[in-house]
Amino acid sequence: MKNQNLGLFDDLPDSPDEIICGVDEAGRGPLAGPVFAAAVILDAARPIEGLRDSKKLTEAKRDMLAPLIKQHALAWAIAEASEEEIDKLNILQASMLAMRRAVEALSTVPTLALIDGNRCPVMKIQSIAVIGGDDKVDAISAASILAKTARDAALVTLHERYPQYCFDQHKGYGTALHLERLREHGPSPVHRRSFAPVRALLEIDL
């Protein structure tokens, strides 16, 4: 098991009263769909084997771990920021918003949030950015898995509404297939208009 607590941080007290949540996002890079985030408070008495960065796990492994995390965690929450919010705020700030929403949606209020990456959302509780945290801290790994599986499921649902874009195959990322379908059909209502490939097509239509 990787570090679940403050042992990574020598300058902070390792207090038994600390309630730590791990936080991560999924979907900053795609051209379509919301950005998702998850927050997880793990239960030390119910460890979950196999947690790591969701990008390093197969889809089948993520799908197996996600329900275990939901069953065994003390608390978990998933939130999102919409395509409209991404275009209005920019993707970084929309990701911060989704992470804050996930933390605030937890049924147990944490005292510390460990955030994957090098930035933290503005929140009422203390937060620490952990670069590479999704492969260092179990709670962040768990959040990474929940955010990724939730977003993938959302894109499969979007595929049912917009099958011409094949969202079920590329999950909104700018693959050759996606770009081909985007050029053929033009942007859908769920495409991020502030992202360059989508914006370029919209400008052509002006």
Coordinates of C-alpha atoms in Angstrom, one line a residue:
M1 CA 0.0 0.0 0.0
K2 CA 1.2 3.5 -0.8
N3 CA 1.1 6.3 1.7
Q4 CA -2.4 7.0 2.9
N5 CA -1.6 9.7 5.4
L6 CA 0.8 12.5 6.2
G7 CA 4.0 10.4 6.2
L8 CA 4.9 12.0 2.9
F9 CA 4.9 15.4 4.5
D10 CA 7.5 15.8 7.2
D11 CA 6.6 19.3 8.0
L12 CA 3.0 18.5 9.0
P13 CA 1.8 16.8 12.2
D14 CA 0.6 13.2 11.7
S15 CA -2.5 13.7 13.8
P16 CA -5.1 10.9 14.3
D17 CA -7.7 13.6 14.2
E18 CA -6.8 14.6 10.7
I19 CA -9.4 13.6 8.1
I20 CA -7.7 13.4 4.7
C21 CA -9.3 13.3 1.3
G22 CA -7.5 12.7 -1.9
V23 CA -8.7 14.7 -4.9
D24 CA -8.1 14.3 -8.7
E25 CA -9.7 15.3 -12.0
A26 CA -10.2 13.6 -15.3
G27 CA -10.8 15.1 -18.7
R28 CA -8.8 18.2 -19.0
G29 CA -7.5 17.4 -22.5
P30 CA -10.5 16.2 -24.5
L31 CA -12.3 18.4 -27.0
A32 CA -15.8 17.5 -25.7
G33 CA -17.7 16.7 -22.6
P34 CA -17.4 18.0 -19.0
V35 CA -14.3 17.8 -16.8
F36 CA -14.8 15.5 -13.8
A37 CA -13.3 15.4 -10.4
A38 CA -13.5 13.1 -7.4
A39 CA -12.7 13.3 -3.7
V40 CA -12.2 10.2 -1.5
I41 CA -11.6 9.6 2.2
L42 CA -10.3 6.1 2.6
D43 CA -10.9 3.9 5.6
A44 CA -7.5 2.6 7.0
A45 CA -9.4 -0.4 8.4
R46 CA -10.6 -1.4 4.9
P47 CA -7.5 -1.2 2.6
I48 CA -8.0 -1.6 -1.1
E49 CA -5.3 -3.4 -3.0
G50 CA -4.2 -2.3 -6.5
L51 CA -4.8 1.5 -6.2
R52 CA -2.6 3.6 -8.5
D53 CA -2.8 6.3 -11.1
S54 CA -5.9 5.5 -13.2
K55 CA -4.0 6.2 -16.4
K56 CA -1.7 3.3 -15.6
L57 CA -4.6 0.8 -15.1
T58 CA -6.5 -1.0 -17.8
E59 CA -10.2 0.0 -18.3
A60 CA -11.2 -3.4 -16.9
K61 CA -9.1 -2.8 -13.7
R62 CA -10.5 0.6 -13.2
D63 CA -14.0 -0.7 -13.6
M64 CA -13.3 -3.4 -11.0
L65 CA -11.7 -1.0 -8.5
A66 CA -14.3 1.8 -8.7
P67 CA -17.1 -0.1 -6.9
L68 CA -14.7 -1.3 -4.3
I69 CA -13.6 2.2 -3.6
K70 CA -17.3 3.3 -3.2
Q71 CA -18.0 0.3 -0.9
H72 CA -14.9 0.6 1.3
A73 CA -14.2 4.3 1.5
L74 CA -15.4 6.4 4.5
A75 CA -16.7 8.9 2.0
W76 CA -16.5 9.7 -1.7
A77 CA -18.0 12.2 -4.1
I78 CA -17.8 12.9 -7.8
A79 CA -18.5 16.3 -9.4
E80 CA -18.1 18.0 -12.8
A81 CA -17.8 21.3 -14.6
S82 CA -19.7 21.6 -17.8
E83 CA -18.5 22.5 -21.3
E84 CA -20.0 25.9 -20.9
E85 CA -18.1 26.5 -17.6
I86 CA -14.9 25.3 -19.3
D87 CA -15.4 27.8 -22.1
K88 CA -16.2 30.6 -19.7
L89 CA -13.5 30.0 -17.1
N90 CA -10.8 28.1 -19.0
I91 CA -10.0 24.4 -18.5
L92 CA -7.7 25.0 -15.5
Q93 CA -10.2 27.0 -13.5
A94 CA -13.1 24.7 -14.5
S95 CA -11.0 21.7 -13.2
M96 CA -10.4 23.6 -9.9
L97 CA -14.2 24.2 -9.7
A98 CA -15.0 20.5 -10.2
M99 CA -12.5 19.5 -7.5
R100 CA -13.9 22.0 -5.0
R101 CA -17.4 20.7 -5.8
A102 CA -16.3 17.2 -5.2
V103 CA -14.7 18.0 -1.8
E104 CA -17.8 20.0 -0.7
A105 CA -20.0 17.1 -1.7
L106 CA -18.4 14.7 0.7
S107 CA -20.7 13.3 3.4
T108 CA -17.8 13.6 5.9
V109 CA -16.1 17.0 6.1
P110 CA -12.3 16.5 5.7
T111 CA -9.7 18.6 7.5
L112 CA -7.1 18.3 4.7
A113 CA -7.3 17.8 1.0
L114 CA -4.4 16.3 -0.9
I115 CA -4.7 17.5 -4.5
D116 CA -3.0 15.8 -7.5
G117 CA -0.8 18.3 -9.4
N118 CA 0.8 21.6 -8.6
R119 CA -2.2 23.7 -7.9
C120 CA -5.0 23.7 -5.4
P121 CA -8.6 25.0 -5.7
V122 CA -9.6 27.7 -3.3
M123 CA -11.5 25.9 -0.5
K124 CA -12.5 26.4 3.2
I125 CA -10.2 23.6 4.3
Q126 CA -6.4 23.3 4.1
S127 CA -5.1 21.8 0.9
I128 CA -1.7 20.6 -0.4
A129 CA -0.8 20.0 -4.0
V130 CA 1.1 16.7 -4.6
I131 CA 2.9 16.4 -7.9
G132 CA 2.4 12.9 -9.2
G133 CA 0.1 12.3 -6.2
D134 CA -2.2 9.9 -8.2
D135 CA 0.6 7.4 -8.1
K136 CA 2.0 8.3 -4.6
V137 CA -1.1 8.6 -2.3
D138 CA -3.8 6.0 -2.2
A139 CA -6.6 8.4 -1.6
I140 CA -5.6 10.4 -4.6
S141 CA -5.3 7.2 -6.7
A142 CA -8.8 6.3 -5.6
A143 CA -10.1 9.7 -6.6
S144 CA -8.3 9.4 -9.9
I145 CA -10.1 6.1 -10.6
L146 CA -13.5 7.4 -9.7
A147 CA -13.1 10.6 -11.8
K148 CA -11.9 8.6 -14.8
T149 CA -14.6 5.9 -14.7
A150 CA -17.3 8.5 -14.2
R151 CA -16.1 10.6 -17.1
D152 CA -15.8 7.6 -19.4
A153 CA -19.3 6.5 -18.5
A154 CA -20.6 10.0 -19.3
L155 CA -18.9 10.0 -22.7
V156 CA -20.6 6.6 -23.5
T157 CA -23.9 8.3 -22.7
L158 CA -23.0 11.2 -24.9
H159 CA -22.3 8.7 -27.7
E160 CA -25.9 7.6 -27.5
R161 CA -27.0 11.2 -28.1
Y162 CA -24.3 12.0 -30.7
P163 CA -23.2 8.6 -32.3
Q164 CA -21.7 10.3 -35.3
Y165 CA -18.7 11.4 -33.2
C166 CA -17.8 7.9 -31.7
F167 CA -17.4 9.3 -28.2
D168 CA -17.5 5.7 -26.9
Q169 CA -14.2 5.0 -28.6
H170 CA -12.1 8.1 -27.9
K171 CA -13.9 9.6 -24.9
G172 CA -13.7 13.1 -26.5
Y173 CA -9.9 13.2 -26.9
G174 CA -8.5 14.6 -30.1
T175 CA -7.8 11.4 -31.9
A176 CA -7.6 11.1 -35.7
L177 CA -11.1 9.5 -35.7
H178 CA -12.5 12.3 -33.5
L179 CA -11.0 15.0 -35.6
E180 CA -12.3 13.4 -38.8
R181 CA -15.8 13.2 -37.5
L182 CA -15.6 16.7 -36.1
R183 CA -14.6 18.1 -39.5
E184 CA -17.3 16.0 -41.2
H185 CA -20.2 16.9 -38.9
G186 CA -19.1 20.1 -37.2
P187 CA -19.1 20.8 -33.5
S188 CA -21.9 19.4 -31.4
P189 CA -23.4 21.2 -28.4
V190 CA -21.0 19.3 -26.1
H191 CA -17.8 20.3 -27.8
R192 CA -15.6 22.8 -26.0
R193 CA -15.7 25.9 -28.1
S194 CA -12.6 27.4 -26.6
F195 CA -10.4 24.5 -27.6
A196 CA -8.4 25.2 -30.8
P197 CA -9.6 22.4 -33.2
V198 CA -13.3 23.2 -32.3
R199 CA -12.8 27.0 -32.4
A200 CA -11.1 26.8 -35.8
L201 CA -14.1 25.0 -37.3
L202 CA -16.5 27.5 -35.8
E203 CA -14.5 30.4 -37.3
I204 CA -14.7 28.7 -40.7
D205 CA -18.5 28.7 -40.4
L206 CA -18.7 32.5 -39.6

